[in-house]
Short mmCIF file of C-alpha atoms in Angstrom, two decimals:
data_model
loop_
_atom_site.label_atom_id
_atom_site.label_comp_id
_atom_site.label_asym_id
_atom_site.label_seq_id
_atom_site.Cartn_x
_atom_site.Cartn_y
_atom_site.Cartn_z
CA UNK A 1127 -38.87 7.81 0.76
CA UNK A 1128 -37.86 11.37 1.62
CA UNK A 1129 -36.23 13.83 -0.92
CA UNK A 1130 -34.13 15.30 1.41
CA UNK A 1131 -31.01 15.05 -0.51
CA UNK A 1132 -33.21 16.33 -3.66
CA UNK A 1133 -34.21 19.51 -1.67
CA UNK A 1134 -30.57 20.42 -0.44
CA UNK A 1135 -30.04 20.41 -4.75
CA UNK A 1136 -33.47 22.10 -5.22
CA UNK A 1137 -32.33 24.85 -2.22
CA UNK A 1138 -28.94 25.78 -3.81
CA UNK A 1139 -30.12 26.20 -7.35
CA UNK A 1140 -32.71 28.45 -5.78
CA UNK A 1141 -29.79 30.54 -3.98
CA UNK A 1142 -27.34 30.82 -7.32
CA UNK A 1143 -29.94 31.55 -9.64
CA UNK A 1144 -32.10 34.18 -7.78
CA UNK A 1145 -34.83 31.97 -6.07
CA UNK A 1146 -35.73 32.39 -2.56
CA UNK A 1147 -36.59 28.60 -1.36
CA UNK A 1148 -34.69 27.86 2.41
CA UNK A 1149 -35.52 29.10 5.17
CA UNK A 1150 -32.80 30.52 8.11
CA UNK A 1151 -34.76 29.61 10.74
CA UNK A 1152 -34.78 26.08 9.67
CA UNK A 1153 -33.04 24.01 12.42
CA UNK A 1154 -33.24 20.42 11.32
CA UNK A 1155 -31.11 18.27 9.22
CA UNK A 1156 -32.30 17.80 5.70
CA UNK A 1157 -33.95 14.14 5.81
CA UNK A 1158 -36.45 15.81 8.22
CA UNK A 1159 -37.82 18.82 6.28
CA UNK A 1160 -40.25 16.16 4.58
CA UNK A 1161 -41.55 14.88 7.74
CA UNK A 1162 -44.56 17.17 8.45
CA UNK A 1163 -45.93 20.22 6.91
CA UNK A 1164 -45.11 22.63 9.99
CA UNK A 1165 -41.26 21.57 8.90
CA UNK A 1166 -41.52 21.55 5.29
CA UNK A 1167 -43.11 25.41 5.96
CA UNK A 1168 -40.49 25.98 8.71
CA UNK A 1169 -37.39 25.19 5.90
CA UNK A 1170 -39.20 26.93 3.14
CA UNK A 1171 -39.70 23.76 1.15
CA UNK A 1172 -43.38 23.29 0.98
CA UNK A 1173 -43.86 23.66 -3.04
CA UNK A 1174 -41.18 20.89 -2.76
CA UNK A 1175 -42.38 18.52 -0.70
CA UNK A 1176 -45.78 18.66 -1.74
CA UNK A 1177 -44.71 18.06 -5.86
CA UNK A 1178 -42.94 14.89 -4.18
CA UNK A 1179 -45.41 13.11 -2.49
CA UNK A 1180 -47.76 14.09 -5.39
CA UNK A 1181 -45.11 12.50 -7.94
CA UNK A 1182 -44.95 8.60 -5.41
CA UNK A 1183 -48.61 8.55 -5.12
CA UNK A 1184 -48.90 8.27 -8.62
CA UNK A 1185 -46.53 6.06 -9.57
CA UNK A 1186 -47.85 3.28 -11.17
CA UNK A 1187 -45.04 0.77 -11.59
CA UNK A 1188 -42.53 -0.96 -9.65
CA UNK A 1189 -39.20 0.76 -8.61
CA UNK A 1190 -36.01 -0.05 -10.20
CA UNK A 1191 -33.92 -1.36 -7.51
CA UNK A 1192 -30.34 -1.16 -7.65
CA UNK A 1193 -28.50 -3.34 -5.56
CA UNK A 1194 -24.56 -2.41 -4.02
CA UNK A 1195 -22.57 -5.21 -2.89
CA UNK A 1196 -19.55 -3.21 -1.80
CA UNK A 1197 -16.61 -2.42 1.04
CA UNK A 1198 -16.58 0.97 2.83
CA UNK A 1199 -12.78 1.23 2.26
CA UNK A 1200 -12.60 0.09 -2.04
CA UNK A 1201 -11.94 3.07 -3.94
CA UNK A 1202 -14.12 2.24 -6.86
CA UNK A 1203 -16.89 1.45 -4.36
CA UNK A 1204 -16.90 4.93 -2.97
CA UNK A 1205 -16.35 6.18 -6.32
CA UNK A 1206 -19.54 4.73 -7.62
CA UNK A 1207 -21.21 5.15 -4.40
CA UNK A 1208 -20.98 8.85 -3.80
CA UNK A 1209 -20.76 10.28 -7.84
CA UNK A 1210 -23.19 7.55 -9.35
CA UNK A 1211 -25.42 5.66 -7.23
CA UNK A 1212 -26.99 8.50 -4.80
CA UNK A 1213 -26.44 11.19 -7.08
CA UNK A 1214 -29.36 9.08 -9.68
CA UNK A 1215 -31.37 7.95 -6.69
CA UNK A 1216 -31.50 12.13 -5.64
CA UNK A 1217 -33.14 12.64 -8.83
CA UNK A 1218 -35.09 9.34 -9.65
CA UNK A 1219 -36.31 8.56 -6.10
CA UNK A 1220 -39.80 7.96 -7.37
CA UNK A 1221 -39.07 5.40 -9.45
CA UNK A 1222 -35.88 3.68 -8.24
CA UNK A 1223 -34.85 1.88 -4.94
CA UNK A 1224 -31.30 1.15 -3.28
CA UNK A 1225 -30.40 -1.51 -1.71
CA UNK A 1226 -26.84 -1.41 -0.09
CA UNK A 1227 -25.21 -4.26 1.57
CA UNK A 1228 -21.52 -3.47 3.05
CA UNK A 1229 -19.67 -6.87 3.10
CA UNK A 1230 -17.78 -7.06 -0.49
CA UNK A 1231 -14.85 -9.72 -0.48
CA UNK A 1232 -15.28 -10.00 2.81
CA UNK A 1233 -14.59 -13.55 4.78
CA UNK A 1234 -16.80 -14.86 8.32
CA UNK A 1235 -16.04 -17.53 10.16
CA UNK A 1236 -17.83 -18.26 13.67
CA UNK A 1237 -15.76 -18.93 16.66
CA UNK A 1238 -17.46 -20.16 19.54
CA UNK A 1239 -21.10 -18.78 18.58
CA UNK A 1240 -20.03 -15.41 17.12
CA UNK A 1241 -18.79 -14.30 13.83
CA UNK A 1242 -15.45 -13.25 12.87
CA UNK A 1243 -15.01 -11.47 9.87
CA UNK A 1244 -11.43 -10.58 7.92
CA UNK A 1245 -12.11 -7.53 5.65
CA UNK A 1246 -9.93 -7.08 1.98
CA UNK A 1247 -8.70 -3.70 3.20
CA UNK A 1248 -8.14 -4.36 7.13
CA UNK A 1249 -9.68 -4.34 9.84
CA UNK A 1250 -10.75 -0.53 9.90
CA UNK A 1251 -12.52 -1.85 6.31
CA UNK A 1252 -14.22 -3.89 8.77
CA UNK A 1253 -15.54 -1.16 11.56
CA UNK A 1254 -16.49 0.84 8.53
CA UNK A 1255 -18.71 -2.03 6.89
CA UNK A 1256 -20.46 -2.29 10.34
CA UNK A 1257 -20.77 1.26 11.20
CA UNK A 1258 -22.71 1.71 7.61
CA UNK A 1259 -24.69 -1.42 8.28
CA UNK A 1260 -25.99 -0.39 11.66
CA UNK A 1261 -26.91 2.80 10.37
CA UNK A 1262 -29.13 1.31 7.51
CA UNK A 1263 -30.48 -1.11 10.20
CA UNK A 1264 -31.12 1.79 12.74
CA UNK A 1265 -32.23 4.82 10.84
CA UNK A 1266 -34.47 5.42 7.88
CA UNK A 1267 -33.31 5.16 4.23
CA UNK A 1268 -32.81 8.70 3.34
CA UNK A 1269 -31.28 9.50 6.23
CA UNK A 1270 -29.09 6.35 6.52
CA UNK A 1271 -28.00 7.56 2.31
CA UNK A 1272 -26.84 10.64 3.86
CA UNK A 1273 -24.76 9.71 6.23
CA UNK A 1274 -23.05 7.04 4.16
CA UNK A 1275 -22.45 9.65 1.59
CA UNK A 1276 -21.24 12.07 3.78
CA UNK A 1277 -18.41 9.52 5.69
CA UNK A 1278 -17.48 8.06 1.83
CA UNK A 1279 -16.54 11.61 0.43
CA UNK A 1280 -14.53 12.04 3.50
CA UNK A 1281 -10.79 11.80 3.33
CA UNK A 1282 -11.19 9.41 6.26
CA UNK A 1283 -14.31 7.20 6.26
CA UNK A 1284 -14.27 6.00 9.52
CA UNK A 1285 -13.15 9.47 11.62
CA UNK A 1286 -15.87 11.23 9.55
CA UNK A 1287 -18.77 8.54 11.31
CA UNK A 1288 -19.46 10.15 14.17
CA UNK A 1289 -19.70 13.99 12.69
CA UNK A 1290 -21.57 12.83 9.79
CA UNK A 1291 -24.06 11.17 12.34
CA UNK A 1292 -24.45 14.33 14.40
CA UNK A 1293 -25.18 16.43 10.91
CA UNK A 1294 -27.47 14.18 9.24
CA UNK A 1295 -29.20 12.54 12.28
CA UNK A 1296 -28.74 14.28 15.51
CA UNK A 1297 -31.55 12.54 17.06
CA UNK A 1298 -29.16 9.26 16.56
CA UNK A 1299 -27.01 9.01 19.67
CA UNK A 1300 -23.52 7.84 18.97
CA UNK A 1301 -23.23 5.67 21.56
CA UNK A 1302 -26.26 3.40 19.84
CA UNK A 1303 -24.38 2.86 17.07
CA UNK A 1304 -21.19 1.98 19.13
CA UNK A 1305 -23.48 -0.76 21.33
CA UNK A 1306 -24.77 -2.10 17.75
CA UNK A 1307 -21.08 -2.37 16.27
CA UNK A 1308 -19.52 -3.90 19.30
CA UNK A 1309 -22.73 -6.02 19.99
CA UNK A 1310 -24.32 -8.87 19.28
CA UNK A 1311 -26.71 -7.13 16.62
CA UNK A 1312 -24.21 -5.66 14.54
CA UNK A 1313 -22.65 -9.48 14.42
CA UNK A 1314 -25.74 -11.12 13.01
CA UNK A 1315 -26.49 -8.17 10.98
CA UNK A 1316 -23.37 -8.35 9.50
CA UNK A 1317 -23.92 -12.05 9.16
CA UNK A 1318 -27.16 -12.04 7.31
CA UNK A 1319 -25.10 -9.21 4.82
CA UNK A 1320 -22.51 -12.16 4.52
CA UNK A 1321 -25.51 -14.51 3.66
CA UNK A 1322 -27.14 -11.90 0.97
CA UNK A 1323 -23.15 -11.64 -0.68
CA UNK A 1324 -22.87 -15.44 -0.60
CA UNK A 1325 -26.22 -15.98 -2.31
CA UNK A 1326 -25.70 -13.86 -5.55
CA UNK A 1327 -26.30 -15.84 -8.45
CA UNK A 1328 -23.65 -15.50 -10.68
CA UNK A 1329 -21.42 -15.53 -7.84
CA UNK A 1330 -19.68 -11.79 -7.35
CA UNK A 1331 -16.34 -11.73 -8.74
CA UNK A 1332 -15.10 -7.75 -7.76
CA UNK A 1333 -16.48 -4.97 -6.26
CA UNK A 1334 -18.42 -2.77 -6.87
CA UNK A 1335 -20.67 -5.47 -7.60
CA UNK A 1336 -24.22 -4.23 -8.93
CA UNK A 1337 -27.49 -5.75 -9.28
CA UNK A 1338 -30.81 -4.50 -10.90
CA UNK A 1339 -33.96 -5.78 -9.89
CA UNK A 1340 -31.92 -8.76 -7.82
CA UNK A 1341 -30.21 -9.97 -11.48
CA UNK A 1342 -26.38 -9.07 -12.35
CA UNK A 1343 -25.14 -10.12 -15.44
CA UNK A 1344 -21.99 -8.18 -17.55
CA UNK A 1345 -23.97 -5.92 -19.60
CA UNK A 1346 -26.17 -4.46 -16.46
CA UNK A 1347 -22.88 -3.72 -15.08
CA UNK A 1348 -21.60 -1.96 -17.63
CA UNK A 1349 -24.26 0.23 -18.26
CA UNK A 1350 -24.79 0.45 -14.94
CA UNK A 1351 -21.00 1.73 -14.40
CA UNK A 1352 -21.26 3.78 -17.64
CA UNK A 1353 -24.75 5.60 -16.58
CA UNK A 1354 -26.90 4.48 -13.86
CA UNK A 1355 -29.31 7.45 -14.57
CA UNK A 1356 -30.28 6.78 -18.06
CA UNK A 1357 -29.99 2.75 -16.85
CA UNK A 1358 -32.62 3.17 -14.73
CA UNK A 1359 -35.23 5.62 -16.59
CA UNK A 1360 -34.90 3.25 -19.48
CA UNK A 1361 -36.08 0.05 -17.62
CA UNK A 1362 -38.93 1.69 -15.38
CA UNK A 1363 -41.79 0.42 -16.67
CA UNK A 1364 -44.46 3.70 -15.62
CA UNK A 1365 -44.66 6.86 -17.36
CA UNK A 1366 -41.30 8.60 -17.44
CA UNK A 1367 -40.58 11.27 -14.56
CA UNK A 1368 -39.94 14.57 -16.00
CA UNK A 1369 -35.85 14.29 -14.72
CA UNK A 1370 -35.07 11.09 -17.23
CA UNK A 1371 -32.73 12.21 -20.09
CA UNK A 1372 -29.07 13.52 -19.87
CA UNK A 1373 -25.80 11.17 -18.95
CA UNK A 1374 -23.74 10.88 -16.39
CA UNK A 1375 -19.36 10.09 -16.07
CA UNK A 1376 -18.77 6.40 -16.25
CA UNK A 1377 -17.04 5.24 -13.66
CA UNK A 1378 -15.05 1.35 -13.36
CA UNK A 1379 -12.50 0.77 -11.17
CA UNK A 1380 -12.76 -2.45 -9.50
CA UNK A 1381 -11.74 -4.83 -6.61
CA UNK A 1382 -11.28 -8.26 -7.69
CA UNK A 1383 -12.44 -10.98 -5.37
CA UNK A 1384 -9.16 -13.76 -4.52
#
C-alpha cells in the first residue's frame, strides 16, 4: 500500500523545518508519487519511497486490520474517521490494514430484483454511503483513503465528492462513479456491504462500530476510540516500527442502532 498520505506529512515537515523534500514540478496527486521511480524522483520523494518499500518487505507478521462499520453522514463516524483512523494508518501503514464498509444502521429491502436501502440520516446519507463504496470498489486503497478523507472533513460530504475526486484521482472520471452509484454495481455492492454489517458477531449496536482483526468486543472499542495508534502497535505481533509510541485524542460519540 502506498504512503502517499505519509509523504504529504513527510513533505510539510520538510518545508517548516528547513528541509528541501517536494518537488514544483511535480504534477500528480499524492497516491501516485509511489508508483514508479521516474515519479518518486519527479516529486522529490525518492529517500521516501524507497525507506517504505524497504520497511513492507520486511515485515514479518500479519497486519492489524481495523475494521469501520460506519455512515458517511454520523458525526462520530467522521470524527473517528478523519482524526483517528487514517491519521494511525498514515503512520502505521506497514503494519496495519483498513477495512471500511459504509452501510452503518442502514436498512435494504429488494423490490422487484433490486435493493432499496433507507439510510439513518436520509437519503443524501445514502448517495454518500455509495459514492464512498464505489470509490473503494473502483480505485486503489490509498487513493480511495484520500478521497474519503478529503469529502468527510468537508463541511458538505456529498458536494465535496466530485472535487475531492478530481484532486486525489484525476485519472477517475466522474461520470464512472455516477454510472456505478446509479447502476446496478453500486446496488449489489452496496448489498454485499449490507451482508458484511448483518454478519458481525456480536451484532453492531451504534456506530462507529470497530473491529480488530474481524473481532469487536467492548474493550477493543474503547481502546480503540481512546487510541487507535498505540491499539494497534501494541497487538502487532513483528518487530515494532520505529513510529509506535505517543497517544492520540480519544474520541466517542456514537449513533445508536433502533
Amino acid at each position: 500500500m502506498k504512503a502517499a498520505l505519509l509523504l504529504v506529512l513527510t513533505v510539510w515537515l520538510n518545508v517548516q523545518y528547513g528541509g528541501c523534500a517536494f518537488s514544483s514540478s511535480c504534477s500528480l496527486p499524492p497516491s501516485k508519487w509511489c508508483s514508479s521511480l521516474d515519479s518518486a524522483i519527479q516529486c522529490g520523494v525518492l529517500k521516501q519511497c524507497l525507506m517504505s518499500n524497504f520497511t513492507r518487505s520486511h515485515q514479518t507478521a500479519d497486519q492489524v486490520d481495523v475494521g469501520l462499520y460506519y455512515e458517511s453522514l454520523c458525526p462520530g463516524c467522521r470524527l473517528f474517521l478523519t482524526q483517528m483512523l487514517l491519521p494511525t494508518w498514515v503512520l502505521l501503514e506497514e503494519i496495519m490494514s483498513v477495512t471500511l464498509v459504509p452501510y452503518g444502521n442502514a436498512q435494504e429491502k429488494n423490490v422487484g430484483g433490486k435493493y432499496v436501502f433507507e439510510c439513518q440520516h436520509g437519503e443524501q446519507e445514502c448517495l454518500g454511503n455509495m459514492i464512498e463504496t464505489c470509490l473503494l470498489n473502483m480505485t486503489d486503497a490509498s487513493g480511495a483513503y484520500e478521497i474519503i478523507h478529503c469529502m468527510e472533513t468537508s463541511d458538505d460530504v456529498i458536494s465535496a465528492a466530485k472535487s475531492c475526486v478530481d484532486l486525489f484521482s484525476p485519472e477517475l472520471k466522474w461520470e464512472s462513479i455516477e454510472s456505478c452509484v446509479n447502476g446496478d454495481k453500486g446496488n449489489q455492492l452496496m448489498h454485499q456491504n449490507a451482508l458484511k454489517t448483518q454478519a458481525l458477531n456480536p451484532p453492531h449496536k451504534y456506530v462507529p462500530w470497530i473491529t480488530v482483526n474481524g473481532a469487536h468486543t467492548d474493550d477493543l472499542q474503547d481502546k480503540a476510540s481512546t487510541s487507535l495508534f498505540s491499539l494497534v502497535c501494541s497487538m502487532y505481533k513483528g518487530p515494532k516500527p520505529a513510529a509506535c509510541g505517543g497517544s492520540q485524542r480519544g474520541f466517542r460519540s456514537y449513533s445508536k442502532n433502533e
